[in-house]
mmCIF file of C-alpha atoms in Angstrom:
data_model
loop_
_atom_site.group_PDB
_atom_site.id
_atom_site.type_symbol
_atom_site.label_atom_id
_atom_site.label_comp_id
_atom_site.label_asym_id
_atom_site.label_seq_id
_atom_site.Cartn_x
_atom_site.Cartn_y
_atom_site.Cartn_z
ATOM 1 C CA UNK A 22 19.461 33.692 19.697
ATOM 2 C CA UNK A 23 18.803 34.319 16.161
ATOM 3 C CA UNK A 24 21.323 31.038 15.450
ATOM 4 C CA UNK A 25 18.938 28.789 17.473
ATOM 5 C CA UNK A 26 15.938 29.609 15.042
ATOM 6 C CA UNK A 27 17.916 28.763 12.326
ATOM 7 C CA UNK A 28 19.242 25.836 13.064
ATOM 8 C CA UNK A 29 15.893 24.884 13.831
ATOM 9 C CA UNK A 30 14.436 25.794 10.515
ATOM 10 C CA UNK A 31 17.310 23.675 8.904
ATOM 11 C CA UNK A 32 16.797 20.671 10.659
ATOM 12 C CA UNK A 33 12.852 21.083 9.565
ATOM 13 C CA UNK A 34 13.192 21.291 5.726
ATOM 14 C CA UNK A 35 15.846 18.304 6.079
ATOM 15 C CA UNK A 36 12.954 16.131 6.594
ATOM 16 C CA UNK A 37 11.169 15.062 3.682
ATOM 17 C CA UNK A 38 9.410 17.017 1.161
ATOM 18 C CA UNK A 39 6.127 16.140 0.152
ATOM 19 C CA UNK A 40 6.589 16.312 -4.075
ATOM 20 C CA UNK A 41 3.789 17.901 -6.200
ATOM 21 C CA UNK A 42 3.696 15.167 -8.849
ATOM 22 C CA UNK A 43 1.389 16.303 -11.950
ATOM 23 C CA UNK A 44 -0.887 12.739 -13.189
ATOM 24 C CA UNK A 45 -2.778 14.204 -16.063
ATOM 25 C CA UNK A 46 -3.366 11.225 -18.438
ATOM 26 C CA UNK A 47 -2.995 8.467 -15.931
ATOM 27 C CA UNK A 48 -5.511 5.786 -15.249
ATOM 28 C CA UNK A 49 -6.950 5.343 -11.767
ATOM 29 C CA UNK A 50 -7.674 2.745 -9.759
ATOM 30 C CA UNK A 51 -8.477 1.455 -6.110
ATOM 31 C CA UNK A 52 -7.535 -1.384 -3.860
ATOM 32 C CA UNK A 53 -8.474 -2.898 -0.254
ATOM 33 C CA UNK A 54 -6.976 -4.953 2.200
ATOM 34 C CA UNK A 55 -8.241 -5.214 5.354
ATOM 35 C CA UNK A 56 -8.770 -2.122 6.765
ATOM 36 C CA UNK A 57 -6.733 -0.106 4.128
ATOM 37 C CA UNK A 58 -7.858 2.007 1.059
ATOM 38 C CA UNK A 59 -5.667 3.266 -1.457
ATOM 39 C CA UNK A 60 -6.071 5.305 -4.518
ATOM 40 C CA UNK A 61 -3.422 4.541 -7.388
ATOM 41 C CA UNK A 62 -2.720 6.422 -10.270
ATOM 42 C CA UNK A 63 -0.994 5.305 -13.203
ATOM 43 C CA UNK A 64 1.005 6.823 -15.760
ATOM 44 C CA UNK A 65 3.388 6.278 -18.126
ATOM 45 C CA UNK A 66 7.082 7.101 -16.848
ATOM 46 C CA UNK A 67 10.564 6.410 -15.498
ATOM 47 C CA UNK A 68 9.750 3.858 -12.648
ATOM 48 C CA UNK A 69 9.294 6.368 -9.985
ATOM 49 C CA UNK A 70 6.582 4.856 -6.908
ATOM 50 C CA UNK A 71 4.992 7.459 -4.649
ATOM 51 C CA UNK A 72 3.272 6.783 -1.501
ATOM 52 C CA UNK A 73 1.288 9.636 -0.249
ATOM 53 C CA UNK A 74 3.413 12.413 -1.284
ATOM 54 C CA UNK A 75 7.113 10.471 -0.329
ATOM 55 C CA UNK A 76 9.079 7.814 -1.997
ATOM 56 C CA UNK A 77 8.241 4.537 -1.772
ATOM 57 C CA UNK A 78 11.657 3.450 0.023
ATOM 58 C CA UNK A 79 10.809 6.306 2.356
ATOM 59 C CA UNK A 80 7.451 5.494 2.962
ATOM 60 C CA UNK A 81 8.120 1.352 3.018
ATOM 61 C CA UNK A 82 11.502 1.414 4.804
ATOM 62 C CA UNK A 83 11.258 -2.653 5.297
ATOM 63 C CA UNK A 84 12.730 -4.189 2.259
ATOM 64 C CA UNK A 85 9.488 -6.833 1.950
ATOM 65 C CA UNK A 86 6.972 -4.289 1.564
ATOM 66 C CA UNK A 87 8.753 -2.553 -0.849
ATOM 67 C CA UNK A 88 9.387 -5.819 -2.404
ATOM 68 C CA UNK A 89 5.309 -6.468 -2.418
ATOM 69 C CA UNK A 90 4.871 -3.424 -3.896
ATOM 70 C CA UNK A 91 6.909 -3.709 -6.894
ATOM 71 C CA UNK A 92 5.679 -7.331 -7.546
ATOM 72 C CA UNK A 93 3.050 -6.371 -10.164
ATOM 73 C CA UNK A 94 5.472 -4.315 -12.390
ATOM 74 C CA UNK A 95 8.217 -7.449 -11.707
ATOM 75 C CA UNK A 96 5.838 -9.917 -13.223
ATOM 76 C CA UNK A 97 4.877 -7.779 -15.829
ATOM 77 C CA UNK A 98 8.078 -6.403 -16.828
ATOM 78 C CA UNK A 99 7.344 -2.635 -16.698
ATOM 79 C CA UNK A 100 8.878 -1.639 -13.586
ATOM 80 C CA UNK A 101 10.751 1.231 -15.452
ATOM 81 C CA UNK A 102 7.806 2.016 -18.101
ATOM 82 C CA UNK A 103 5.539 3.348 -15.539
ATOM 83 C CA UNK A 104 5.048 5.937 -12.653
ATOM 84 C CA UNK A 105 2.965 5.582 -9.841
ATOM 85 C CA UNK A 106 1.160 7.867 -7.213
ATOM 86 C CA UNK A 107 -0.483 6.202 -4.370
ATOM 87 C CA UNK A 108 -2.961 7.716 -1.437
ATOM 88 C CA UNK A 109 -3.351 5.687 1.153
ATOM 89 C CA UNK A 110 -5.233 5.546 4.497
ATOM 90 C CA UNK A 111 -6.116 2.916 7.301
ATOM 91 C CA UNK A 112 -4.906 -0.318 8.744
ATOM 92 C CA UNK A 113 -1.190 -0.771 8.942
ATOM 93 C CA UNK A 114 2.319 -1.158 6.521
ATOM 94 C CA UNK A 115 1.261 -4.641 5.645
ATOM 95 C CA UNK A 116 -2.034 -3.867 4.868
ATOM 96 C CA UNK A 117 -1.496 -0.758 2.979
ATOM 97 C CA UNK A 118 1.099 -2.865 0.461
ATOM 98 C CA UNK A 119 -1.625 -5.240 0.243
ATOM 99 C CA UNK A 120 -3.613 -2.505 -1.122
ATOM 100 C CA UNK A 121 -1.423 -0.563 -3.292
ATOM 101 C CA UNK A 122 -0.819 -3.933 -4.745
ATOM 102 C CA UNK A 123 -3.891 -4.593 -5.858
ATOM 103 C CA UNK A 124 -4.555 -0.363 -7.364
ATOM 104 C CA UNK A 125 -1.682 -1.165 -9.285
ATOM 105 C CA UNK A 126 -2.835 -4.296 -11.016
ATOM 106 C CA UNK A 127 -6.285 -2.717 -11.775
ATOM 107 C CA UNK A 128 -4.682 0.328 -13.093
ATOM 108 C CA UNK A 129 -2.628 -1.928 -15.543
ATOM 109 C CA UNK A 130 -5.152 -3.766 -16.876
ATOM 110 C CA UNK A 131 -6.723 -0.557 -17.267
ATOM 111 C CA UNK A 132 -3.973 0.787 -19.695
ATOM 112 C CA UNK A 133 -3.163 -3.245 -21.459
ATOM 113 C CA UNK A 134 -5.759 -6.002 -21.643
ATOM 114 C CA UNK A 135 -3.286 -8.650 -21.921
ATOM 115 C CA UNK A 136 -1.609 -8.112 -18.852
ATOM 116 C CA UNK A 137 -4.555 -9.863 -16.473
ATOM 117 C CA UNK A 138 -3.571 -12.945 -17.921
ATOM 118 C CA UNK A 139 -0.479 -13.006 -16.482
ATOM 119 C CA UNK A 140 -1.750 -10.879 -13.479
ATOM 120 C CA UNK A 141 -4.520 -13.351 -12.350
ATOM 121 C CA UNK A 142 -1.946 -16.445 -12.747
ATOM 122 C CA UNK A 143 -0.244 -14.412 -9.758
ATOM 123 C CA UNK A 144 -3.755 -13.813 -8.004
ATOM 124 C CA UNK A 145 -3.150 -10.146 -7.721
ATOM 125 C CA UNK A 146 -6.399 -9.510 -9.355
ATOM 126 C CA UNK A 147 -8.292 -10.690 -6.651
ATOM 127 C CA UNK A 148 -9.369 -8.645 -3.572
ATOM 128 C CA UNK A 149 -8.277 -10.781 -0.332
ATOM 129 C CA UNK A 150 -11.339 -10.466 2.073
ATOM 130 C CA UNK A 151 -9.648 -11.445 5.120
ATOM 131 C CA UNK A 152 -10.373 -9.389 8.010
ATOM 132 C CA UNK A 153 -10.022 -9.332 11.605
ATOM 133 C CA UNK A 154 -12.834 -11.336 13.506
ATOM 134 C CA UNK A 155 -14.389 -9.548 15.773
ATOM 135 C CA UNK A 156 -14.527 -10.952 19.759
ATOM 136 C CA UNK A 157 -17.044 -11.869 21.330
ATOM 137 C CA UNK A 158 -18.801 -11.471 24.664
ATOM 138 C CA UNK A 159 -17.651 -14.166 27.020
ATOM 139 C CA UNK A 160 -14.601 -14.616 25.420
ATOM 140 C CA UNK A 161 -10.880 -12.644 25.817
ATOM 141 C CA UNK A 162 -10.542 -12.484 21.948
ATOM 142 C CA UNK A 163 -12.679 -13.264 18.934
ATOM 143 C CA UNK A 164 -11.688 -17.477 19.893
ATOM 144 C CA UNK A 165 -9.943 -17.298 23.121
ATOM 145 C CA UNK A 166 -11.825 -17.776 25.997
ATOM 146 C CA UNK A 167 -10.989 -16.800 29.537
ATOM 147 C CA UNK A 168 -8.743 -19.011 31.578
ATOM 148 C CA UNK A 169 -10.924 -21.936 32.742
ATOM 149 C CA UNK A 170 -10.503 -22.744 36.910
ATOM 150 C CA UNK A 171 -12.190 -26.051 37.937
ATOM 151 C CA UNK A 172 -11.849 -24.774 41.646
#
């Protein structure tokens, strides 16, 4: 019996660890995209991305939203020189990249001036206000309406 409970407790702390990360002297910063929110901090550092308390590759596990969430280190060249902590609620993957994205940018600007030049070529400066329409009455979706039957 007493193997069973250990086994158990193995299998648990195999999953993974949320990581105390320490952010004193970082800049902070917060993005939107449609119905995500996150809150970025910045710091200087080795390259390391967290996304609420995991890595970013096991947070992101398709390769496109890690891909979107690197882009604004990529473009400015620092994807080693900083590390970056990321909280993030609402919406879905997509969305939540979409947000991060944006943190990040603001927090770089925030720690070098000369970086929104080349981060507002990109338009990752901007917030994207797209959001879901909402339906309407009389209708199946926000545009679709119910199936029409002359007879």
């Amino acid at each position: 019996m007493e193997n069973l409970s250990t086994s158990t407790n193995t299998q648990s702390n195999t999953k993974s660890v949320k990581i105390k990360l320490d952010f004193k002297d970082s800049k902070y910063a917060t993005g939107r995209r449609k119905k995500s929110i996150a809150k970025v901090w910045l710091k200087k550092g080795s390259g390391n991305i967290y996304v609420n308390g995991l890595k970013m590759s096991e947070y992101f596990k398709r390769p496109v939203h890690q891909i979107i969430v690197t882009r604004p280190l990529e473009i400015t060249k620092s994807l080693s020189n900083y590390d970056v902590r990321c909280s993030v609620t609402g919406g879905g993957l997509s969305g939540q990249a979409g947000a991060i994205i944006l943190g990040i940018s603001r927090a770089l600007i925030m720690y070098e001036q000369e970086l929104k030049k080349s981060l507002k070529k990109e338009k990752l400066t901007t917030r994207d206000s797209r959001v879901v329409e909402r339906k309407k009455y009389g209708h199946r979706k926000a545009r679709r309406s119910f199936q029409f039957s002359k007879r």
